[in-house]
mmCIF file of C-alpha atoms and ligand atoms in Angstrom:
data_model
loop_
_atom_site.group_PDB
_atom_site.id
_atom_site.type_symbol
_atom_site.label_atom_id
_atom_site.label_comp_id
_atom_site.label_asym_id
_atom_site.label_seq_id
_atom_site.Cartn_x
_atom_site.Cartn_y
_atom_site.Cartn_z
ATOM 1 C CA UNK A 1 80.171 -3.636 13.142
ATOM 2 C CA UNK A 2 80.684 -0.398 11.261
ATOM 3 C CA UNK A 3 79.509 0.092 7.694
ATOM 4 C CA UNK A 4 82.203 1.002 5.183
ATOM 5 C CA UNK A 5 81.929 4.638 4.258
ATOM 6 C CA UNK A 6 79.953 6.133 1.381
ATOM 7 C CA UNK A 7 80.004 5.433 -1.522
ATOM 8 C CA UNK A 8 80.752 1.758 -0.776
ATOM 9 C CA UNK A 9 77.735 1.938 1.461
ATOM 10 C CA UNK A 10 74.635 3.517 -0.027
ATOM 11 C CA UNK A 11 71.648 2.813 2.215
ATOM 12 C CA UNK A 12 69.296 3.808 -0.603
ATOM 13 C CA UNK A 13 70.370 0.787 -2.709
ATOM 14 C CA UNK A 14 68.022 -1.645 -0.980
ATOM 15 C CA UNK A 15 65.179 0.881 -1.168
ATOM 16 C CA UNK A 16 65.272 1.117 -4.963
ATOM 17 C CA UNK A 17 62.485 -1.371 -5.777
ATOM 18 C CA UNK A 18 59.426 -2.793 -4.064
ATOM 19 C CA UNK A 19 60.799 -6.362 -4.164
ATOM 20 C CA UNK A 20 64.009 -5.259 -2.517
ATOM 21 C CA UNK A 21 62.222 -3.258 0.152
ATOM 22 C CA UNK A 22 60.164 -6.358 0.897
ATOM 23 C CA UNK A 23 63.340 -8.438 1.273
ATOM 24 C CA UNK A 24 64.886 -6.188 3.910
ATOM 25 C CA UNK A 25 61.678 -5.313 5.771
ATOM 26 C CA UNK A 26 62.258 -5.892 9.491
ATOM 27 C CA UNK A 27 58.698 -5.791 10.796
ATOM 28 C CA UNK A 28 55.415 -7.078 9.414
ATOM 29 C CA UNK A 29 51.865 -6.360 10.409
ATOM 30 C CA UNK A 30 49.438 -9.277 10.187
ATOM 31 C CA UNK A 31 45.746 -9.686 11.076
ATOM 32 C CA UNK A 32 46.848 -12.155 13.771
ATOM 33 C CA UNK A 33 48.472 -9.212 15.594
ATOM 34 C CA UNK A 34 45.099 -7.590 16.223
ATOM 35 C CA UNK A 35 42.583 -7.798 19.048
ATOM 36 C CA UNK A 36 39.237 -6.109 18.361
ATOM 37 C CA UNK A 37 37.470 -4.387 21.281
ATOM 38 C CA UNK A 38 33.663 -4.575 21.033
ATOM 39 C CA UNK A 39 31.066 -2.702 23.081
ATOM 40 C CA UNK A 40 27.870 -4.480 24.107
ATOM 41 C CA UNK A 41 24.508 -2.811 24.781
ATOM 42 C CA UNK A 42 21.291 -3.981 26.363
ATOM 43 C CA UNK A 43 19.310 -2.231 23.588
ATOM 44 C CA UNK A 44 17.949 -4.017 20.480
ATOM 45 C CA UNK A 45 19.754 -1.914 17.909
ATOM 46 C CA UNK A 46 23.326 -0.979 17.102
ATOM 47 C CA UNK A 47 24.126 2.338 18.788
ATOM 48 C CA UNK A 48 26.749 4.504 17.045
ATOM 49 C CA UNK A 49 29.084 6.208 19.544
ATOM 50 C CA UNK A 50 29.213 9.926 18.750
ATOM 51 C CA UNK A 51 32.790 10.483 19.936
ATOM 52 C CA UNK A 52 34.062 7.406 18.033
ATOM 53 C CA UNK A 53 32.903 7.739 14.411
ATOM 54 C CA UNK A 54 32.616 4.268 12.890
ATOM 55 C CA UNK A 55 32.300 2.444 16.243
ATOM 56 C CA UNK A 56 28.997 1.193 17.698
ATOM 57 C CA UNK A 57 27.701 -0.649 20.694
ATOM 58 C CA UNK A 58 26.195 -3.987 19.624
ATOM 59 C CA UNK A 59 23.205 -5.805 21.088
ATOM 60 C CA UNK A 60 23.998 -9.268 22.462
ATOM 61 C CA UNK A 61 22.125 -10.839 19.501
ATOM 62 C CA UNK A 62 24.467 -9.146 17.006
ATOM 63 C CA UNK A 63 27.740 -9.738 18.802
ATOM 64 C CA UNK A 64 28.397 -13.221 17.389
ATOM 65 C CA UNK A 65 28.221 -11.809 13.849
ATOM 66 C CA UNK A 66 30.928 -9.287 14.732
ATOM 67 C CA UNK A 67 33.107 -12.086 16.134
ATOM 68 C CA UNK A 68 32.525 -14.149 12.987
ATOM 69 C CA UNK A 69 33.593 -11.185 10.819
ATOM 70 C CA UNK A 70 36.728 -10.825 12.911
ATOM 71 C CA UNK A 71 37.529 -14.518 12.561
ATOM 72 C CA UNK A 72 36.947 -14.385 8.781
ATOM 73 C CA UNK A 73 39.456 -11.531 8.579
ATOM 74 C CA UNK A 74 42.062 -13.518 10.539
ATOM 75 C CA UNK A 75 41.728 -11.691 13.868
ATOM 76 C CA UNK A 76 42.450 -14.172 16.691
ATOM 77 C CA UNK A 77 40.645 -12.494 19.569
ATOM 78 C CA UNK A 78 37.916 -10.004 20.495
ATOM 79 C CA UNK A 79 37.700 -7.960 23.723
ATOM 80 C CA UNK A 80 34.320 -7.247 25.281
ATOM 81 C CA UNK A 81 33.105 -4.165 27.176
ATOM 82 C CA UNK A 82 29.533 -3.740 28.443
ATOM 83 C CA UNK A 83 27.435 -0.596 28.620
ATOM 84 C CA UNK A 84 25.512 -1.604 31.737
ATOM 85 C CA UNK A 85 21.991 -0.098 31.974
ATOM 86 C CA UNK A 86 21.982 2.767 34.525
ATOM 87 C CA UNK A 87 19.501 1.059 36.880
ATOM 88 C CA UNK A 88 21.891 -1.901 37.250
ATOM 89 C CA UNK A 89 24.831 0.256 38.342
ATOM 90 C CA UNK A 90 25.503 0.407 42.066
ATOM 91 C CA UNK A 91 27.995 1.612 44.644
ATOM 92 C CA UNK A 92 29.832 -1.722 44.714
ATOM 93 C CA UNK A 93 29.266 -2.692 41.081
ATOM 94 C CA UNK A 94 27.322 -5.864 41.978
ATOM 95 C CA UNK A 95 26.231 -6.408 38.374
ATOM 96 C CA UNK A 96 29.830 -7.381 37.589
ATOM 97 C CA UNK A 97 29.307 -10.701 39.375
ATOM 98 C CA UNK A 98 25.864 -11.462 37.945
ATOM 99 C CA UNK A 99 26.182 -14.672 35.860
ATOM 100 C CA UNK A 100 23.519 -13.298 33.512
ATOM 101 C CA UNK A 101 25.057 -9.856 32.945
ATOM 102 C CA UNK A 102 25.645 -8.396 29.480
ATOM 103 C CA UNK A 103 29.244 -9.563 29.384
ATOM 104 C CA UNK A 104 28.379 -13.183 30.210
ATOM 105 C CA UNK A 105 25.517 -13.251 27.702
ATOM 106 C CA UNK A 106 27.800 -11.860 24.988
ATOM 107 C CA UNK A 107 30.469 -14.477 25.793
ATOM 108 C CA UNK A 108 27.824 -17.206 25.484
ATOM 109 C CA UNK A 109 26.628 -15.957 22.083
ATOM 110 C CA UNK A 110 30.144 -15.878 20.685
ATOM 111 C CA UNK A 111 31.074 -19.292 22.083
ATOM 112 C CA UNK A 112 27.888 -20.817 20.647
ATOM 113 C CA UNK A 113 28.571 -19.373 17.208
ATOM 114 C CA UNK A 114 32.361 -19.595 16.962
ATOM 115 C CA UNK A 115 33.454 -22.223 19.489
ATOM 116 C CA UNK A 116 37.211 -22.406 19.784
ATOM 117 C CA UNK A 117 37.791 -20.500 16.541
ATOM 118 C CA UNK A 118 38.230 -17.129 18.204
ATOM 119 C CA UNK A 119 39.463 -16.019 21.620
ATOM 120 C CA UNK A 120 37.425 -13.884 23.991
ATOM 121 C CA UNK A 121 39.224 -11.408 26.229
ATOM 122 C CA UNK A 122 37.238 -9.861 29.054
ATOM 123 C CA UNK A 123 38.011 -6.738 31.026
ATOM 124 C CA UNK A 124 38.100 -7.009 34.811
ATOM 125 C CA UNK A 125 37.383 -3.689 36.562
ATOM 126 C CA UNK A 126 34.236 -2.267 38.093
ATOM 127 C CA UNK A 127 33.851 1.014 36.201
ATOM 128 C CA UNK A 128 31.160 -0.170 33.749
ATOM 129 C CA UNK A 129 29.121 -1.368 36.745
ATOM 130 C CA UNK A 130 29.549 1.307 39.440
ATOM 131 C CA UNK A 131 27.241 4.275 39.937
ATOM 132 C CA UNK A 132 30.313 6.508 40.456
ATOM 133 C CA UNK A 133 32.363 5.307 37.476
ATOM 134 C CA UNK A 134 35.450 4.365 39.514
ATOM 135 C CA UNK A 135 37.102 0.975 38.880
ATOM 136 C CA UNK A 136 36.626 -0.178 42.471
ATOM 137 C CA UNK A 137 34.689 0.393 45.669
ATOM 138 C CA UNK A 138 35.143 3.790 47.291
ATOM 139 C CA UNK A 139 35.220 4.925 50.923
ATOM 140 C CA UNK A 140 33.361 7.972 52.266
ATOM 141 C CA UNK A 141 36.016 10.296 50.884
ATOM 142 C CA UNK A 142 35.875 8.773 47.395
ATOM 143 C CA UNK A 143 39.174 6.887 47.782
ATOM 144 C CA UNK A 144 39.218 3.592 45.873
ATOM 145 C CA UNK A 145 39.850 0.808 48.403
ATOM 146 C CA UNK A 146 42.431 -1.711 47.208
ATOM 147 C CA UNK A 147 41.833 -4.961 49.080
ATOM 148 C CA UNK A 148 38.034 -4.678 49.179
ATOM 149 C CA UNK A 149 38.078 -4.125 45.445
ATOM 150 C CA UNK A 150 40.391 -7.068 44.772
ATOM 151 C CA UNK A 151 38.000 -9.494 46.458
ATOM 152 C CA UNK A 152 35.191 -8.356 44.134
ATOM 153 C CA UNK A 153 37.470 -8.481 41.082
ATOM 154 C CA UNK A 154 38.252 -12.107 41.902
ATOM 155 C CA UNK A 155 34.514 -12.894 41.832
ATOM 156 C CA UNK A 156 34.127 -10.925 38.599
ATOM 157 C CA UNK A 157 36.979 -12.861 36.975
ATOM 158 C CA UNK A 158 35.518 -16.210 38.056
ATOM 159 C CA UNK A 159 32.129 -15.130 36.716
ATOM 160 C CA UNK A 160 33.674 -14.384 33.330
ATOM 161 C CA UNK A 161 35.683 -17.618 33.296
ATOM 162 C CA UNK A 162 32.539 -19.561 34.162
ATOM 163 C CA UNK A 163 30.778 -17.921 31.196
ATOM 164 C CA UNK A 164 33.597 -19.026 28.862
ATOM 165 C CA UNK A 165 36.127 -16.181 28.750
ATOM 166 C CA UNK A 166 39.528 -17.291 27.427
ATOM 167 C CA UNK A 167 41.662 -14.376 28.609
ATOM 168 C CA UNK A 168 40.967 -12.427 31.784
ATOM 169 C CA UNK A 169 42.349 -8.906 31.489
ATOM 170 C CA UNK A 170 42.344 -6.906 34.732
ATOM 171 C CA UNK A 171 42.404 -3.184 33.861
ATOM 172 C CA UNK A 172 41.776 -1.834 37.357
ATOM 173 C CA UNK A 173 45.381 -1.291 38.562
ATOM 174 C CA UNK A 174 44.727 -2.477 42.131
ATOM 175 C CA UNK A 175 47.825 -3.923 43.831
ATOM 176 C CA UNK A 176 47.904 -7.705 44.128
ATOM 177 C CA UNK A 177 44.959 -8.469 41.875
ATOM 178 C CA UNK A 178 46.834 -10.609 39.356
ATOM 179 C CA UNK A 179 47.981 -13.068 42.035
ATOM 180 C CA UNK A 180 44.569 -13.165 43.686
ATOM 181 C CA UNK A 181 42.812 -13.825 40.383
ATOM 182 C CA UNK A 182 45.355 -16.434 39.238
ATOM 183 C CA UNK A 183 44.988 -18.351 42.512
ATOM 184 C CA UNK A 184 41.212 -18.310 42.321
ATOM 185 C CA UNK A 185 41.275 -19.502 38.692
ATOM 186 C CA UNK A 186 43.587 -22.387 39.655
ATOM 187 C CA UNK A 187 41.467 -23.321 42.665
ATOM 188 C CA UNK A 188 38.319 -23.427 40.562
ATOM 189 C CA UNK A 189 39.847 -25.518 37.783
ATOM 190 C CA UNK A 190 40.289 -22.770 35.178
ATOM 191 C CA UNK A 191 43.905 -23.734 34.746
ATOM 192 C CA UNK A 192 44.010 -22.848 31.040
ATOM 193 C CA UNK A 193 42.259 -19.510 31.300
ATOM 194 C CA UNK A 194 44.927 -16.901 30.591
ATOM 195 C CA UNK A 195 45.564 -13.653 32.402
ATOM 196 C CA UNK A 196 46.648 -10.616 30.386
ATOM 197 C CA UNK A 197 47.539 -7.921 32.899
ATOM 198 C CA UNK A 198 46.956 -4.300 32.079
ATOM 199 C CA UNK A 199 50.300 -3.928 33.842
ATOM 200 C CA UNK A 200 51.374 -0.417 32.902
ATOM 201 C CA UNK A 201 48.139 1.469 32.622
ATOM 202 C CA UNK A 202 48.383 5.223 32.860
ATOM 203 C CA UNK A 203 45.942 7.839 34.155
ATOM 204 C CA UNK A 204 45.545 9.143 30.631
ATOM 205 C CA UNK A 205 43.502 11.856 28.961
ATOM 206 C CA UNK A 206 43.020 9.539 25.968
ATOM 207 C CA UNK A 207 40.207 7.434 27.513
ATOM 208 C CA UNK A 208 37.374 9.953 27.054
ATOM 209 C CA UNK A 209 35.514 8.314 24.150
ATOM 210 C CA UNK A 210 35.686 4.888 25.860
ATOM 211 C CA UNK A 211 33.922 6.323 28.887
ATOM 212 C CA UNK A 212 31.163 7.536 26.544
ATOM 213 C CA UNK A 213 30.990 4.059 25.043
ATOM 214 C CA UNK A 214 30.515 2.291 28.382
ATOM 215 C CA UNK A 215 28.410 5.136 29.798
ATOM 216 C CA UNK A 216 30.695 6.093 32.685
ATOM 217 C CA UNK A 217 31.865 9.546 31.531
ATOM 218 C CA UNK A 218 28.922 11.431 33.045
ATOM 219 C CA UNK A 219 29.129 9.444 36.300
ATOM 220 C CA UNK A 220 32.823 9.813 37.014
ATOM 221 C CA UNK A 221 33.743 12.587 39.398
ATOM 222 C CA UNK A 222 37.407 13.399 39.682
ATOM 223 C CA UNK A 223 40.050 11.175 38.129
ATOM 224 C CA UNK A 224 41.785 7.800 38.538
ATOM 225 C CA UNK A 225 45.201 9.086 39.594
ATOM 226 C CA UNK A 226 45.313 7.218 42.921
ATOM 227 C CA UNK A 227 45.480 3.889 41.085
ATOM 228 C CA UNK A 228 46.388 4.403 37.425
ATOM 229 C CA UNK A 229 50.008 5.418 36.762
ATOM 230 C CA UNK A 230 51.468 8.883 36.402
ATOM 231 C CA UNK A 231 52.268 9.460 32.685
ATOM 232 C CA UNK A 232 55.641 10.823 33.806
ATOM 233 C CA UNK A 233 56.883 7.441 35.066
ATOM 234 C CA UNK A 234 58.701 4.682 33.208
ATOM 235 C CA UNK A 235 60.747 2.889 35.888
ATOM 236 C CA UNK A 236 57.582 2.399 37.888
ATOM 237 C CA UNK A 237 56.053 0.696 34.822
ATOM 238 C CA UNK A 238 58.858 -1.872 34.921
ATOM 239 C CA UNK A 239 58.084 -2.568 38.587
ATOM 240 C CA UNK A 240 54.395 -2.994 37.771
ATOM 241 C CA UNK A 241 55.249 -5.451 35.007
ATOM 242 C CA UNK A 242 57.670 -7.389 37.236
ATOM 243 C CA UNK A 243 54.996 -7.813 39.905
ATOM 244 C CA UNK A 244 52.328 -8.924 37.452
ATOM 245 C CA UNK A 245 54.628 -11.518 35.893
ATOM 246 C CA UNK A 246 55.634 -12.777 39.337
ATOM 247 C CA UNK A 247 51.948 -13.043 40.263
ATOM 248 C CA UNK A 248 51.206 -15.218 37.227
ATOM 249 C CA UNK A 249 50.339 -13.001 34.253
ATOM 250 C CA UNK A 250 50.696 -14.846 30.931
ATOM 251 C CA UNK A 251 51.126 -11.579 29.054
ATOM 252 C CA UNK A 252 51.271 -7.903 29.909
ATOM 253 C CA UNK A 253 49.812 -4.794 28.383
ATOM 254 C CA UNK A 254 50.885 -1.188 28.096
ATOM 255 C CA UNK A 255 48.130 1.385 27.781
ATOM 256 C CA UNK A 256 47.614 3.847 26.082
ATOM 257 C CA UNK A 257 49.590 2.893 22.988
ATOM 258 C CA UNK A 258 51.298 5.317 20.652
ATOM 259 C CA UNK A 259 52.359 7.913 23.256
ATOM 260 C CA UNK A 260 53.840 5.055 25.352
ATOM 261 C CA UNK A 261 55.878 3.040 22.833
ATOM 262 C CA UNK A 262 59.022 3.799 24.844
ATOM 263 C CA UNK A 263 57.440 1.788 27.669
ATOM 264 C CA UNK A 264 56.653 -1.086 25.295
ATOM 265 C CA UNK A 265 60.272 -1.176 24.167
ATOM 266 C CA UNK A 266 61.668 -1.118 27.697
ATOM 267 C CA UNK A 267 59.293 -3.840 28.880
ATOM 268 C CA UNK A 268 60.101 -5.970 25.825
ATOM 269 C CA UNK A 269 63.834 -5.644 26.399
ATOM 270 C CA UNK A 270 63.612 -6.428 30.103
ATOM 271 C CA UNK A 271 61.150 -9.328 30.335
ATOM 272 C CA UNK A 272 60.590 -12.625 28.518
ATOM 273 C CA UNK A 273 56.852 -12.332 28.170
ATOM 274 C CA UNK A 274 54.456 -11.363 25.356
ATOM 275 C CA UNK A 275 53.810 -7.620 25.409
ATOM 276 C CA UNK A 276 50.575 -6.119 24.113
ATOM 277 C CA UNK A 277 49.492 -2.511 23.836
ATOM 278 C CA UNK A 278 46.097 -0.866 23.715
ATOM 279 C CA UNK A 279 45.633 1.796 21.074
ATOM 280 C CA UNK A 280 42.875 3.461 23.070
ATOM 281 C CA UNK A 281 39.695 5.276 22.173
ATOM 282 C CA UNK A 282 41.220 8.762 22.129
ATOM 283 C CA UNK A 283 43.950 7.556 19.783
ATOM 284 C CA UNK A 284 41.310 6.063 17.482
ATOM 285 C CA UNK A 285 39.371 9.315 17.472
ATOM 286 C CA UNK A 286 42.555 11.306 16.876
ATOM 287 C CA UNK A 287 43.447 9.250 13.790
ATOM 288 C CA UNK A 288 39.919 9.500 12.375
ATOM 289 C CA UNK A 289 39.709 13.255 13.062
ATOM 290 C CA UNK A 290 43.225 13.773 11.756
ATOM 291 C CA UNK A 291 42.414 11.966 8.517
ATOM 292 C CA UNK A 292 39.228 14.036 8.110
ATOM 293 C CA UNK A 293 41.241 17.212 8.709
ATOM 294 C CA UNK A 294 43.877 16.298 6.138
ATOM 295 C CA UNK A 295 46.659 14.796 8.305
ATOM 296 C CA UNK A 296 47.131 12.056 5.756
ATOM 297 C CA UNK A 297 45.367 9.266 3.933
ATOM 298 C CA UNK A 298 43.250 7.453 6.514
ATOM 299 C CA UNK A 299 44.065 3.827 5.689
ATOM 300 C CA UNK A 300 47.769 4.632 5.540
ATOM 301 C CA UNK A 301 47.609 6.398 8.913
ATOM 302 C CA UNK A 302 45.875 3.367 10.429
ATOM 303 C CA UNK A 303 48.414 0.843 9.119
ATOM 304 C CA UNK A 304 51.480 2.968 9.872
ATOM 305 C CA UNK A 305 50.366 3.555 13.444
ATOM 306 C CA UNK A 306 49.869 -0.182 14.008
ATOM 307 C CA UNK A 307 53.174 -1.105 12.381
ATOM 308 C CA UNK A 308 54.877 1.248 14.850
ATOM 309 C CA UNK A 309 53.604 -0.905 17.731
ATOM 310 C CA UNK A 310 55.134 -4.008 16.148
ATOM 311 C CA UNK A 311 58.435 -2.226 15.588
ATOM 312 C CA UNK A 312 58.454 -1.149 19.245
ATOM 313 C CA UNK A 313 58.193 -4.797 20.290
ATOM 314 C CA UNK A 314 54.510 -5.631 20.635
ATOM 315 C CA UNK A 315 53.208 -9.161 20.117
ATOM 316 C CA UNK A 316 49.830 -7.632 19.377
ATOM 317 C CA UNK A 317 47.586 -4.618 19.747
ATOM 318 C CA UNK A 318 44.067 -3.933 20.902
ATOM 319 C CA UNK A 319 42.672 -1.459 18.396
ATOM 320 C CA UNK A 320 39.256 -0.243 17.317
ATOM 321 C CA UNK A 321 40.659 -0.269 13.779
ATOM 322 C CA UNK A 322 41.250 -4.043 13.970
ATOM 323 C CA UNK A 323 38.599 -5.165 11.474
ATOM 324 C CA UNK A 324 39.368 -2.415 8.956
ATOM 325 C CA UNK A 325 43.107 -2.947 9.327
ATOM 326 C CA UNK A 326 42.804 -6.731 8.916
ATOM 327 C CA UNK A 327 40.725 -6.266 5.773
ATOM 328 C CA UNK A 328 43.252 -3.802 4.379
ATOM 329 C CA UNK A 329 46.046 -6.248 5.079
ATOM 330 C CA UNK A 330 44.112 -9.062 3.384
ATOM 331 C CA UNK A 331 43.263 -7.071 0.251
HETATM 332 C C1 LIG B 1 38.326 0.416 32.446
HETATM 333 C C2 LIG B 1 38.966 0.603 31.137
HETATM 334 C C3 LIG B 1 39.232 1.812 30.496
HETATM 335 C C4 LIG B 1 39.712 1.490 29.244
HETATM 336 C C5 LIG B 1 39.773 0.091 29.161
HETATM 337 N N1 LIG B 1 39.318 -0.437 30.353
HETATM 338 C C6 LIG B 1 38.958 3.225 30.888
HETATM 339 C C7 LIG B 1 39.493 3.760 32.118
HETATM 340 O O1 LIG B 1 40.394 3.220 32.742
HETATM 341 O O2 LIG B 1 38.956 4.803 32.512
HETATM 342 C C8 LIG B 1 40.062 2.498 28.186
HETATM 343 C C9 LIG B 1 40.034 2.033 26.797
HETATM 344 C C10 LIG B 1 39.961 3.088 25.778
HETATM 345 O O3 LIG B 1 40.040 4.316 26.047
HETATM 346 O O4 LIG B 1 39.801 2.704 24.608
HETATM 347 N N2 LIG B 1 39.047 0.126 33.547
#
């Protein structure tokens, strides 16, 4: 269809008033689009994270209150990340499979307080538990071993499911891990535990503040380029997504977020599956620093950036701004 020419067509007509703009609005942002990542600490007090102004690590005893706040604001799901004490980190990340680790205790607190009223998404990868900060087990040369890692990730996923996790979200980028985890969940009776695959996860420079938050920045030598994707590649992202869906993922994620919205759009157009994106720590910090430096009004920057994810095709976003954004949307 072609529009009749100007002046019969004046695209500004529908923009004239607020009510009219509301009528033709194509995309809406809602608190139910948001997933709130929360960091958990073994300490007894909230620990502000220097590189993420406004974000803290929470002790297990305070985590249920955060989940309750999220639920009150209409957020359907929280995502948990542990800052494992240094003495519990090891070569093979054994703490990841401890049924009494920080993650499992935090899941228990939230389930006790909120029951089925809010979802809990848990990250599967070994980096918060390894002494070298890589997401898997490494050989003598520092190469992350795929199949050895997958067998530990399966145990980690079962440990989280056992503790009450609702959505298992593997962020490690090993080949074959979605299928292995799905099979193990089925075999052990966790048939309704979902898998959200970090399907197209890039070796990005935007993860720095997160590594501070989980305490792996100082430990990590080198990079994650032998398993996370090259930021230059888009077709490869579609192959990753195809594999993860074939292996049983209920939903897929693109990560980071804003610099990768072209990937979101291509995935959304190609596959019939819910697509999520992670607005990562470096993006959060960039928006906060930008607002402080005069890039724009902070709340408006937050909401516009999240709306862009919806417009690109996301079903939802993981964002550290989730609680603030939900409250803005509610007010
Ligand atoms: C761990 C993991 C990372 C993030 C989520 N899960 C970091 C990494 O891969 O190094 C990053 C999230 C963020 O930057 O907010 N596998």
